[in-house]
Amino acid sequence: MQHRMIAKEDEKVVGNDDLEVRREDQDKINRFSRLHQREMVLEEELKTKAKDKEDLEEISTELELGDEDEKVPYKIGDAFVMLPLPEVQELLSKSTGQIESSVSSIEDKLTTVREEMETLKIDLYARFGKSINLET
């Protein structure tokens, strides 16, 4: 089964020979494509950060059950270091805060990308109508 971008009847409507793609139009199409790729990368980063945050919160919850005098392995780089439980909890709290600010930054970037994509969609659909498919 083969999927078509536009329906057969829509192709006939668009068969307008005087509608040519200008350099400006091609630049907008290319910009939209790059933004779409950037959007997908940012969404993937957001998912990764959300997973990291969830993992840190789960670890923090587990550590709350631990003994205050107990030493706990904490990963720094590629090595694990035995640290007192309160210090590990503080480090996890800082890491969670860093992830939250990173998530906020990524969400801001994503909003900016989506706003620009929407503007380009409006411009390109106004110019080409049904002859262009920008649905992502």
PDB file of C-alpha atoms in Angstrom:
ATOM      1  CA  MET A   1       0.000   0.000   0.000  1.00  0.00           C
ATOM      2  CA  GLN A   2       1.465   3.334  -1.048  1.00  0.00           C
ATOM      3  CA  HIS A   3       0.670   6.577   0.794  1.00  0.00           C
ATOM      4  CA  ARG A   4       0.224   9.793  -1.149  1.00  0.00           C
ATOM      5  CA  MET A   5       1.072  13.248   0.117  1.00  0.00           C
ATOM      6  CA  ILE A   6      -1.995  14.847  -1.506  1.00  0.00           C
ATOM      7  CA  ALA A   7      -5.114  13.364  -3.010  1.00  0.00           C
ATOM      8  CA  LYS A   8      -5.427  12.903  -6.787  1.00  0.00           C
ATOM      9  CA  GLU A   9      -8.184  15.499  -7.057  1.00  0.00           C
ATOM     10  CA  ASP A  10      -6.034  18.036  -5.203  1.00  0.00           C
ATOM     11  CA  GLU A  11      -3.217  17.508  -7.712  1.00  0.00           C
ATOM     12  CA  LYS A  12      -5.474  18.707 -10.525  1.00  0.00           C
ATOM     13  CA  VAL A  13      -6.335  21.893  -8.641  1.00  0.00           C
ATOM     14  CA  VAL A  14      -2.662  22.608  -8.074  1.00  0.00           C
ATOM     15  CA  GLY A  15      -1.601  21.918 -11.639  1.00  0.00           C
ATOM     16  CA  ASN A  16      -1.072  25.628 -12.009  1.00  0.00           C
ATOM     17  CA  ASP A  17       1.929  26.311 -14.281  1.00  0.00           C
ATOM     18  CA  ASP A  18       2.401  29.900 -13.138  1.00  0.00           C
ATOM     19  CA  LEU A  19       3.124  28.791  -9.547  1.00  0.00           C
ATOM     20  CA  GLU A  20       6.870  28.498  -9.415  1.00  0.00           C
ATOM     21  CA  VAL A  21       9.096  28.014  -6.410  1.00  0.00           C
ATOM     22  CA  ARG A  22      11.101  31.152  -5.827  1.00  0.00           C
ATOM     23  CA  ARG A  23      14.440  31.240  -4.040  1.00  0.00           C
ATOM     24  CA  GLU A  24      12.715  32.843  -1.055  1.00  0.00           C
ATOM     25  CA  ASP A  25      10.169  29.992  -0.952  1.00  0.00           C
ATOM     26  CA  GLN A  26      12.897  27.358  -1.138  1.00  0.00           C
ATOM     27  CA  ASP A  27      14.754  29.066   1.704  1.00  0.00           C
ATOM     28  CA  LYS A  28      11.593  28.952   3.829  1.00  0.00           C
ATOM     29  CA  ILE A  29      11.056  25.267   3.010  1.00  0.00           C
ATOM     30  CA  ASN A  30      14.671  24.497   3.915  1.00  0.00           C
ATOM     31  CA  ARG A  31      14.385  26.505   7.137  1.00  0.00           C
ATOM     32  CA  PHE A  32      11.200  24.626   8.059  1.00  0.00           C
ATOM     33  CA  SER A  33      12.967  21.318   7.452  1.00  0.00           C
ATOM     34  CA  ARG A  34      15.922  22.286   9.647  1.00  0.00           C
ATOM     35  CA  LEU A  35      13.566  23.490  12.381  1.00  0.00           C
ATOM     36  CA  HIS A  36      11.624  20.234  12.209  1.00  0.00           C
ATOM     37  CA  GLN A  37      14.857  18.276  12.670  1.00  0.00           C
ATOM     38  CA  ARG A  38      15.813  20.539  15.580  1.00  0.00           C
ATOM     39  CA  GLU A  39      12.368  20.019  17.109  1.00  0.00           C
ATOM     40  CA  MET A  40      12.804  16.248  17.019  1.00  0.00           C
ATOM     41  CA  VAL A  41      16.266  16.506  18.653  1.00  0.00           C
ATOM     42  CA  LEU A  42      14.933  18.781  21.395  1.00  0.00           C
ATOM     43  CA  GLU A  43      11.986  16.465  22.070  1.00  0.00           C
ATOM     44  CA  GLU A  44      14.397  13.541  22.414  1.00  0.00           C
ATOM     45  CA  GLU A  45      16.568  15.566  24.819  1.00  0.00           C
ATOM     46  CA  LEU A  46      13.466  16.433  26.815  1.00  0.00           C
ATOM     47  CA  LYS A  47      12.504  12.759  27.113  1.00  0.00           C
ATOM     48  CA  THR A  48      16.029  11.868  28.234  1.00  0.00           C
ATOM     49  CA  LYS A  49      16.098  14.626  30.852  1.00  0.00           C
ATOM     50  CA  ALA A  50      12.650  13.623  32.133  1.00  0.00           C
ATOM     51  CA  LYS A  51      13.864  10.029  32.504  1.00  0.00           C
ATOM     52  CA  ASP A  52      17.031  11.191  34.300  1.00  0.00           C
ATOM     53  CA  LYS A  53      14.977  13.336  36.686  1.00  0.00           C
ATOM     54  CA  GLU A  54      12.598  10.457  37.379  1.00  0.00           C
ATOM     55  CA  ASP A  55      15.556   8.174  38.124  1.00  0.00           C
ATOM     56  CA  LEU A  56      17.118  10.712  40.503  1.00  0.00           C
ATOM     57  CA  GLU A  57      13.817  11.192  42.341  1.00  0.00           C
ATOM     58  CA  GLU A  58      13.432   7.435  42.673  1.00  0.00           C
ATOM     59  CA  ILE A  59      16.961   7.111  44.068  1.00  0.00           C
ATOM     60  CA  SER A  60      16.323   9.976  46.496  1.00  0.00           C
ATOM     61  CA  THR A  61      13.184   8.254  47.729  1.00  0.00           C
ATOM     62  CA  GLU A  62      15.109   5.005  48.267  1.00  0.00           C
ATOM     63  CA  LEU A  63      17.865   6.822  50.151  1.00  0.00           C
ATOM     64  CA  GLU A  64      15.368   8.389  52.555  1.00  0.00           C
ATOM     65  CA  LEU A  65      14.935   4.911  53.980  1.00  0.00           C
ATOM     66  CA  GLY A  66      18.683   4.595  54.666  1.00  0.00           C
ATOM     67  CA  ASP A  67      20.586   5.074  57.908  1.00  0.00           C
ATOM     68  CA  GLU A  68      22.097   8.571  58.406  1.00  0.00           C
ATOM     69  CA  ASP A  69      25.476   7.107  59.396  1.00  0.00           C
ATOM     70  CA  GLU A  70      25.615   4.827  56.381  1.00  0.00           C
ATOM     71  CA  LYS A  71      28.012   5.487  53.503  1.00  0.00           C
ATOM     72  CA  VAL A  72      26.499   5.205  50.046  1.00  0.00           C
ATOM     73  CA  PRO A  73      28.177   4.758  46.649  1.00  0.00           C
ATOM     74  CA  TYR A  74      27.806   7.905  44.515  1.00  0.00           C
ATOM     75  CA  LYS A  75      28.852   8.032  40.888  1.00  0.00           C
ATOM     76  CA  ILE A  76      31.212  10.833  39.939  1.00  0.00           C
ATOM     77  CA  GLY A  77      32.293  10.543  36.311  1.00  0.00           C
ATOM     78  CA  ASP A  78      33.129   6.880  35.737  1.00  0.00           C
ATOM     79  CA  ALA A  79      33.940   6.067  39.361  1.00  0.00           C
ATOM     80  CA  PHE A  80      31.850   5.384  42.434  1.00  0.00           C
ATOM     81  CA  VAL A  81      32.843   7.119  45.662  1.00  0.00           C
ATOM     82  CA  MET A  82      31.576   6.145  49.100  1.00  0.00           C
ATOM     83  CA  LEU A  83      30.003   9.241  50.670  1.00  0.00           C
ATOM     84  CA  PRO A  84      27.877   9.868  53.762  1.00  0.00           C
ATOM     85  CA  LEU A  85      24.146   9.611  53.107  1.00  0.00           C
ATOM     86  CA  PRO A  86      23.317  13.296  53.830  1.00  0.00           C
ATOM     87  CA  GLU A  87      25.997  14.442  51.369  1.00  0.00           C
ATOM     88  CA  VAL A  88      24.670  12.087  48.682  1.00  0.00           C
ATOM     89  CA  GLN A  89      21.142  13.379  49.251  1.00  0.00           C
ATOM     90  CA  GLU A  90      22.386  16.962  48.869  1.00  0.00           C
ATOM     91  CA  LEU A  91      24.256  16.077  45.653  1.00  0.00           C
ATOM     92  CA  LEU A  92      21.156  14.357  44.265  1.00  0.00           C
ATOM     93  CA  SER A  93      19.080  17.411  45.116  1.00  0.00           C
ATOM     94  CA  LYS A  94      21.536  19.653  43.237  1.00  0.00           C
ATOM     95  CA  SER A  95      21.536  17.284  40.254  1.00  0.00           C
ATOM     96  CA  THR A  96      17.737  17.315  40.187  1.00  0.00           C
ATOM     97  CA  GLY A  97      17.764  21.121  40.246  1.00  0.00           C
ATOM     98  CA  GLN A  98      20.240  21.217  37.356  1.00  0.00           C
ATOM     99  CA  ILE A  99      18.074  18.854  35.342  1.00  0.00           C
ATOM    100  CA  GLU A 100      14.987  20.968  36.054  1.00  0.00           C
ATOM    101  CA  SER A 101      16.717  24.124  34.801  1.00  0.00           C
ATOM    102  CA  SER A 102      17.971  22.217  31.759  1.00  0.00           C
ATOM    103  CA  VAL A 103      14.429  20.981  31.049  1.00  0.00           C
ATOM    104  CA  SER A 104      13.142  24.533  31.335  1.00  0.00           C
ATOM    105  CA  SER A 105      15.776  25.750  28.871  1.00  0.00           C
ATOM    106  CA  ILE A 106      14.959  22.968  26.389  1.00  0.00           C
ATOM    107  CA  GLU A 107      11.235  23.724  26.677  1.00  0.00           C
ATOM    108  CA  ASP A 108      11.925  27.396  25.912  1.00  0.00           C
ATOM    109  CA  LYS A 109      13.970  26.454  22.847  1.00  0.00           C
ATOM    110  CA  LEU A 110      11.236  24.065  21.743  1.00  0.00           C
ATOM    111  CA  THR A 111       8.606  26.783  22.066  1.00  0.00           C
ATOM    112  CA  THR A 112      10.711  29.166  19.963  1.00  0.00           C
ATOM    113  CA  VAL A 113      11.270  26.507  17.285  1.00  0.00           C
ATOM    114  CA  ARG A 114       7.566  25.640  17.146  1.00  0.00           C
ATOM    115  CA  GLU A 115       6.552  29.296  16.892  1.00  0.00           C
ATOM    116  CA  GLU A 116       8.908  29.857  13.967  1.00  0.00           C
ATOM    117  CA  MET A 117       7.696  26.649  12.299  1.00  0.00           C
ATOM    118  CA  GLU A 118       4.100  27.841  12.634  1.00  0.00           C
ATOM    119  CA  THR A 119       4.977  31.179  11.028  1.00  0.00           C
ATOM    120  CA  LEU A 120       6.691  29.401   8.140  1.00  0.00           C
ATOM    121  CA  LYS A 121       3.709  27.058   7.745  1.00  0.00           C
ATOM    122  CA  ILE A 122       1.350  30.013   7.441  1.00  0.00           C
ATOM    123  CA  ASP A 123       3.566  31.694   4.836  1.00  0.00           C
ATOM    124  CA  LEU A 124       4.110  28.545   2.792  1.00  0.00           C
ATOM    125  CA  TYR A 125       0.492  27.371   2.881  1.00  0.00           C
ATOM    126  CA  ALA A 126      -0.604  30.869   1.847  1.00  0.00           C
ATOM    127  CA  ARG A 127       1.728  30.654  -1.155  1.00  0.00           C
ATOM    128  CA  PHE A 128       1.278  26.991  -2.195  1.00  0.00           C
ATOM    129  CA  GLY A 129      -2.043  25.920  -0.710  1.00  0.00           C
ATOM    130  CA  LYS A 130      -2.583  22.163  -0.875  1.00  0.00           C
ATOM    131  CA  SER A 131       0.410  21.586  -3.125  1.00  0.00           C
ATOM    132  CA  ILE A 132       2.762  21.518  -0.138  1.00  0.00           C
ATOM    133  CA  ASN A 133       2.622  19.251   2.900  1.00  0.00           C
ATOM    134  CA  LEU A 134       4.240  20.588   6.032  1.00  0.00           C
ATOM    135  CA  GLU A 135       2.435  18.406   8.545  1.00  0.00           C
ATOM    136  CA  THR A 136       4.884  16.802  10.911  1.00  0.00           C
TER     137      THR A 136
END
